[in-house]
Short mmCIF file of N, CA and C in Angstrom, two decimals:
data_model
loop_
_atom_site.label_atom_id
_atom_site.label_comp_id
_atom_site.label_asym_id
_atom_site.label_seq_id
_atom_site.Cartn_x
_atom_site.Cartn_y
_atom_site.Cartn_z
N UNK V 1 12.99 -25.58 109.64
CA UNK V 1 13.94 -24.88 110.49
C UNK V 1 14.12 -23.43 110.03
N UNK V 2 14.37 -23.25 108.73
CA UNK V 2 14.62 -21.89 108.24
C UNK V 2 13.34 -21.06 108.23
N UNK V 3 12.21 -21.67 107.99
CA UNK V 3 10.93 -20.94 108.05
C UNK V 3 10.76 -20.36 109.45
N UNK V 4 11.02 -21.17 110.47
CA UNK V 4 10.88 -20.72 111.85
C UNK V 4 11.91 -19.64 112.17
N UNK V 5 13.12 -19.82 111.70
CA UNK V 5 14.19 -18.84 111.93
C UNK V 5 13.82 -17.49 111.30
N UNK V 6 13.32 -17.54 110.08
CA UNK V 6 12.92 -16.31 109.38
C UNK V 6 11.73 -15.64 110.07
N UNK V 7 10.75 -16.44 110.47
CA UNK V 7 9.56 -15.89 111.14
C UNK V 7 9.95 -15.22 112.46
N UNK V 8 10.84 -15.82 113.19
CA UNK V 8 11.30 -15.25 114.46
C UNK V 8 12.04 -13.94 114.22
N UNK V 9 12.89 -13.93 113.21
CA UNK V 9 13.65 -12.72 112.86
C UNK V 9 12.69 -11.59 112.48
N UNK V 10 11.69 -11.93 111.68
CA UNK V 10 10.71 -10.93 111.25
C UNK V 10 9.94 -10.37 112.45
N UNK V 11 9.55 -11.25 113.36
CA UNK V 11 8.82 -10.82 114.55
C UNK V 11 9.67 -9.84 115.36
N UNK V 12 10.95 -10.16 115.53
CA UNK V 12 11.85 -9.28 116.28
C UNK V 12 11.97 -7.92 115.60
N UNK V 13 12.13 -7.93 114.28
CA UNK V 13 12.25 -6.67 113.54
C UNK V 13 10.99 -5.82 113.66
N UNK V 14 9.84 -6.47 113.57
CA UNK V 14 8.58 -5.73 113.65
C UNK V 14 8.36 -5.16 115.06
N UNK V 15 8.75 -5.93 116.08
CA UNK V 15 8.63 -5.44 117.45
C UNK V 15 9.54 -4.23 117.64
N UNK V 16 10.77 -4.32 117.16
CA UNK V 16 11.71 -3.20 117.28
C UNK V 16 11.20 -1.97 116.53
N UNK V 17 10.61 -2.19 115.37
CA UNK V 17 10.07 -1.08 114.58
C UNK V 17 8.92 -0.40 115.32
N UNK V 18 8.09 -1.19 115.97
CA UNK V 18 6.99 -0.62 116.75
C UNK V 18 7.49 0.20 117.92
N UNK V 19 8.53 -0.28 118.58
CA UNK V 19 9.12 0.47 119.69
C UNK V 19 9.74 1.76 119.20
N UNK V 20 10.39 1.71 118.06
CA UNK V 20 11.00 2.91 117.49
C UNK V 20 9.93 3.94 117.14
N UNK V 21 8.85 3.48 116.56
CA UNK V 21 7.75 4.38 116.20
C UNK V 21 7.18 5.05 117.45
N UNK V 22 6.98 4.28 118.50
CA UNK V 22 6.47 4.86 119.76
C UNK V 22 7.43 5.90 120.30
N UNK V 23 8.72 5.59 120.27
CA UNK V 23 9.73 6.52 120.77
C UNK V 23 9.71 7.82 119.97
N UNK V 24 9.63 7.70 118.65
CA UNK V 24 9.61 8.90 117.81
C UNK V 24 8.36 9.74 118.07
N UNK V 25 7.24 9.08 118.33
CA UNK V 25 6.00 9.81 118.59
C UNK V 25 6.03 10.50 119.96
N UNK V 26 6.77 9.94 120.89
CA UNK V 26 6.83 10.49 122.24
C UNK V 26 7.80 11.65 122.35
N UNK V 27 8.81 11.68 121.48
CA UNK V 27 9.81 12.73 121.57
C UNK V 27 9.20 14.07 121.20
N UNK V 28 9.54 15.06 121.96
CA UNK V 28 9.05 16.42 121.70
C UNK V 28 9.88 17.06 120.59
N UNK V 29 9.24 17.45 119.48
CA UNK V 29 9.99 18.05 118.38
C UNK V 29 10.40 19.49 118.66
N UNK V 30 9.77 20.11 119.64
CA UNK V 30 10.05 21.52 119.92
C UNK V 30 10.99 21.64 121.12
N UNK V 31 12.06 22.33 120.92
CA UNK V 31 13.00 22.62 121.99
C UNK V 31 13.49 24.04 121.79
N UNK V 32 13.63 24.74 122.88
CA UNK V 32 14.07 26.12 122.78
C UNK V 32 15.52 26.20 122.33
N UNK V 33 16.30 25.23 122.73
CA UNK V 33 17.72 25.24 122.40
C UNK V 33 17.95 24.62 121.02
N UNK V 34 18.61 25.36 120.15
CA UNK V 34 18.86 24.87 118.79
C UNK V 34 19.73 23.63 118.79
N UNK V 35 20.67 23.57 119.69
CA UNK V 35 21.56 22.41 119.77
C UNK V 35 20.78 21.16 120.15
N UNK V 36 19.89 21.29 121.13
CA UNK V 36 19.05 20.15 121.54
C UNK V 36 18.15 19.71 120.40
N UNK V 37 17.58 20.69 119.71
CA UNK V 37 16.68 20.39 118.60
C UNK V 37 17.45 19.69 117.48
N UNK V 38 18.66 20.14 117.19
CA UNK V 38 19.48 19.52 116.14
C UNK V 38 19.85 18.09 116.53
N UNK V 39 20.17 17.88 117.79
CA UNK V 39 20.50 16.53 118.27
C UNK V 39 19.30 15.61 118.14
N UNK V 40 18.13 16.09 118.53
CA UNK V 40 16.91 15.29 118.44
C UNK V 40 16.60 14.95 116.99
N UNK V 41 16.72 15.93 116.11
CA UNK V 41 16.45 15.69 114.70
C UNK V 41 17.44 14.70 114.10
N UNK V 42 18.69 14.80 114.52
CA UNK V 42 19.71 13.87 114.04
C UNK V 42 19.40 12.45 114.51
N UNK V 43 19.03 12.31 115.76
CA UNK V 43 18.67 11.00 116.32
C UNK V 43 17.45 10.42 115.60
N UNK V 44 16.47 11.27 115.33
CA UNK V 44 15.28 10.82 114.63
C UNK V 44 15.61 10.37 113.21
N UNK V 45 16.52 11.08 112.56
CA UNK V 45 16.93 10.71 111.21
C UNK V 45 17.60 9.34 111.21
N UNK V 46 18.45 9.10 112.20
CA UNK V 46 19.12 7.80 112.31
C UNK V 46 18.09 6.70 112.54
N UNK V 47 17.13 6.95 113.41
CA UNK V 47 16.08 5.96 113.69
C UNK V 47 15.24 5.67 112.44
N UNK V 48 14.95 6.71 111.69
CA UNK V 48 14.15 6.52 110.47
C UNK V 48 14.92 5.71 109.43
N UNK V 49 16.22 5.97 109.30
CA UNK V 49 17.03 5.18 108.36
C UNK V 49 17.10 3.72 108.80
N UNK V 50 17.24 3.50 110.11
CA UNK V 50 17.28 2.13 110.63
C UNK V 50 15.94 1.45 110.36
N UNK V 51 14.87 2.19 110.53
CA UNK V 51 13.54 1.65 110.25
C UNK V 51 13.37 1.29 108.79
N UNK V 52 13.92 2.11 107.91
CA UNK V 52 13.84 1.82 106.48
C UNK V 52 14.63 0.57 106.13
N UNK V 53 15.80 0.41 106.75
CA UNK V 53 16.59 -0.81 106.53
C UNK V 53 15.82 -2.03 107.04
N UNK V 54 15.17 -1.89 108.19
CA UNK V 54 14.39 -3.00 108.74
C UNK V 54 13.23 -3.35 107.81
N UNK V 55 12.58 -2.34 107.25
CA UNK V 55 11.47 -2.58 106.33
C UNK V 55 11.93 -3.37 105.11
N UNK V 56 13.09 -2.98 104.57
CA UNK V 56 13.64 -3.68 103.41
C UNK V 56 14.03 -5.11 103.78
N UNK V 57 14.56 -5.29 104.99
CA UNK V 57 14.93 -6.63 105.44
C UNK V 57 13.70 -7.50 105.63
N UNK V 58 12.63 -6.93 106.15
CA UNK V 58 11.38 -7.67 106.31
C UNK V 58 10.86 -8.12 104.95
N UNK V 59 10.98 -7.28 103.95
CA UNK V 59 10.58 -7.64 102.59
C UNK V 59 11.40 -8.82 102.09
N UNK V 60 12.71 -8.81 102.35
CA UNK V 60 13.57 -9.91 101.92
C UNK V 60 13.23 -11.20 102.68
N UNK V 61 12.86 -11.05 103.94
CA UNK V 61 12.45 -12.22 104.72
C UNK V 61 11.17 -12.81 104.13
N UNK V 62 10.22 -11.95 103.79
CA UNK V 62 8.98 -12.42 103.16
C UNK V 62 9.27 -13.14 101.85
N UNK V 63 10.19 -12.61 101.06
CA UNK V 63 10.56 -13.24 99.79
C UNK V 63 11.20 -14.61 100.04
N UNK V 64 12.04 -14.70 101.07
CA UNK V 64 12.67 -15.99 101.41
C UNK V 64 11.61 -17.00 101.84
N UNK V 65 10.63 -16.55 102.59
CA UNK V 65 9.55 -17.45 103.03
C UNK V 65 8.71 -17.92 101.84
N UNK V 66 8.54 -17.04 100.86
CA UNK V 66 7.83 -17.45 99.64
C UNK V 66 8.63 -18.49 98.87
N UNK V 67 9.96 -18.33 98.86
CA UNK V 67 10.80 -19.32 98.19
C UNK V 67 10.71 -20.68 98.90
N UNK V 68 10.58 -20.65 100.22
CA UNK V 68 10.41 -21.89 100.96
C UNK V 68 9.12 -22.58 100.51
N UNK V 69 8.05 -21.81 100.40
CA UNK V 69 6.75 -22.35 99.98
C UNK V 69 6.81 -22.92 98.57
N UNK V 70 7.56 -22.26 97.69
CA UNK V 70 7.68 -22.70 96.29
C UNK V 70 8.66 -23.85 96.12
N UNK V 71 9.49 -24.07 97.14
CA UNK V 71 10.49 -25.13 97.03
C UNK V 71 11.79 -24.69 96.40
N UNK V 72 11.96 -23.38 96.21
CA UNK V 72 13.19 -22.89 95.58
C UNK V 72 14.17 -22.30 96.59
N UNK V 73 13.82 -22.33 97.87
CA UNK V 73 14.70 -21.78 98.91
C UNK V 73 15.97 -22.63 99.00
N UNK V 74 17.08 -21.94 99.16
CA UNK V 74 18.34 -22.66 99.34
C UNK V 74 19.06 -22.96 98.04
N UNK V 75 18.53 -22.42 96.93
CA UNK V 75 19.18 -22.61 95.64
C UNK V 75 19.56 -21.25 95.07
N UNK V 76 20.74 -21.18 94.49
CA UNK V 76 21.25 -19.94 93.91
C UNK V 76 20.36 -19.52 92.74
N UNK V 77 19.96 -18.26 92.73
CA UNK V 77 19.10 -17.77 91.65
C UNK V 77 19.84 -17.61 90.34
N UNK V 78 21.17 -17.57 90.38
CA UNK V 78 21.94 -17.43 89.15
C UNK V 78 22.37 -18.77 88.57
N UNK V 79 22.84 -19.67 89.43
CA UNK V 79 23.39 -20.93 88.94
C UNK V 79 22.46 -22.12 89.14
N UNK V 80 21.51 -21.98 90.07
CA UNK V 80 20.62 -23.10 90.38
C UNK V 80 21.25 -24.11 91.32
N UNK V 81 22.50 -23.90 91.69
CA UNK V 81 23.19 -24.80 92.60
C UNK V 81 22.69 -24.57 94.03
N UNK V 82 22.79 -25.60 94.87
CA UNK V 82 22.39 -25.42 96.27
C UNK V 82 23.30 -24.41 96.98
N UNK V 83 22.70 -23.62 97.86
CA UNK V 83 23.45 -22.70 98.71
C UNK V 83 23.80 -23.49 99.97
N UNK V 84 25.01 -23.38 100.43
CA UNK V 84 25.45 -24.17 101.59
C UNK V 84 24.63 -23.81 102.83
N UNK V 85 24.42 -24.82 103.67
CA UNK V 85 23.67 -24.61 104.91
C UNK V 85 24.41 -23.60 105.79
N UNK V 86 25.73 -23.66 105.76
CA UNK V 86 26.54 -22.71 106.54
C UNK V 86 26.24 -21.27 106.11
N UNK V 87 26.14 -21.05 104.81
CA UNK V 87 25.82 -19.70 104.30
C UNK V 87 24.40 -19.30 104.69
N UNK V 88 23.47 -20.23 104.58
CA UNK V 88 22.08 -19.93 104.94
C UNK V 88 21.95 -19.67 106.44
N UNK V 89 22.75 -20.34 107.24
CA UNK V 89 22.75 -20.07 108.67
C UNK V 89 23.19 -18.64 108.93
N UNK V 90 24.24 -18.22 108.23
CA UNK V 90 24.79 -16.88 108.41
C UNK V 90 23.88 -15.81 107.83
N UNK V 91 23.24 -16.13 106.70
CA UNK V 91 22.38 -15.16 106.00
C UNK V 91 21.18 -15.91 105.43
N UNK V 92 20.15 -16.11 106.26
CA UNK V 92 19.00 -16.92 105.83
C UNK V 92 18.23 -16.35 104.63
N UNK V 93 18.48 -15.09 104.28
CA UNK V 93 17.79 -14.49 103.13
C UNK V 93 18.63 -14.56 101.86
N UNK V 94 19.75 -15.27 101.92
CA UNK V 94 20.65 -15.36 100.77
C UNK V 94 19.94 -15.93 99.55
N UNK V 95 20.21 -15.31 98.41
CA UNK V 95 19.65 -15.80 97.14
C UNK V 95 20.75 -16.29 96.21
N UNK V 96 21.99 -16.03 96.58
CA UNK V 96 23.12 -16.42 95.74
C UNK V 96 24.05 -17.34 96.53
N UNK V 97 24.63 -18.29 95.83
CA UNK V 97 25.67 -19.11 96.43
C UNK V 97 26.90 -18.26 96.67
N UNK V 98 27.84 -18.78 97.41
CA UNK V 98 29.03 -18.01 97.78
C UNK V 98 29.80 -17.53 96.56
N UNK V 99 30.04 -18.41 95.60
CA UNK V 99 30.81 -18.01 94.40
C UNK V 99 30.06 -16.96 93.59
N UNK V 100 28.75 -17.14 93.42
CA UNK V 100 27.96 -16.16 92.67
C UNK V 100 27.93 -14.82 93.39
N UNK V 101 27.87 -14.84 94.72
CA UNK V 101 27.87 -13.61 95.50
C UNK V 101 29.21 -12.89 95.36
N UNK V 102 30.29 -13.64 95.41
CA UNK V 102 31.61 -13.03 95.24
C UNK V 102 31.76 -12.41 93.86
N UNK V 103 31.28 -13.10 92.84
CA UNK V 103 31.32 -12.57 91.48
C UNK V 103 30.50 -11.29 91.39
N UNK V 104 29.31 -11.30 91.98
CA UNK V 104 28.42 -10.14 92.00
C UNK V 104 29.11 -8.95 92.68
N UNK V 105 29.75 -9.20 93.81
CA UNK V 105 30.43 -8.12 94.53
C UNK V 105 31.62 -7.58 93.75
N UNK V 106 32.36 -8.44 93.07
CA UNK V 106 33.47 -7.97 92.22
C UNK V 106 32.95 -7.08 91.11
N UNK V 107 31.85 -7.49 90.49
CA UNK V 107 31.26 -6.69 89.40
C UNK V 107 30.81 -5.32 89.92
N UNK V 108 30.19 -5.29 91.10
CA UNK V 108 29.75 -4.03 91.69
C UNK V 108 30.95 -3.12 91.95
N UNK V 109 32.02 -3.69 92.50
CA UNK V 109 33.22 -2.90 92.79
C UNK V 109 33.83 -2.35 91.51
N UNK V 110 33.88 -3.16 90.48
CA UNK V 110 34.42 -2.73 89.19
C UNK V 110 33.60 -1.58 88.62
N UNK V 111 32.29 -1.69 88.70
CA UNK V 111 31.42 -0.65 88.15
C UNK V 111 31.50 0.62 88.98
N UNK V 112 31.71 0.48 90.28
CA UNK V 112 31.82 1.64 91.16
C UNK V 112 33.11 2.39 90.90
N UNK V 113 34.20 1.63 90.70
CA UNK V 113 35.50 2.25 90.48
C UNK V 113 35.53 2.85 89.09
#
């Protein structure tokens, strides 16, 4: 079930990335109006950042699919405990159980502050 869910998600992301690339290639980078050119460049920057996020997400999907093949999918990488199906439904690329994720986020917040 999760292999299929991940594969479908990856396919959607790759299709969207291809459409974004086509759109960026079709947009004219030259405009006489500076305001129009700035707007276009800003839109392109947003699209490129979204594409980078999608690329990173695709990598995480691939890693999750590898964990499925190895038999380690669905287990917390820190505690070894099973990750709840509810959590995996919400975030199929999850590598941490809910408690471990909360602890990780608290540590990040503490280090940031």
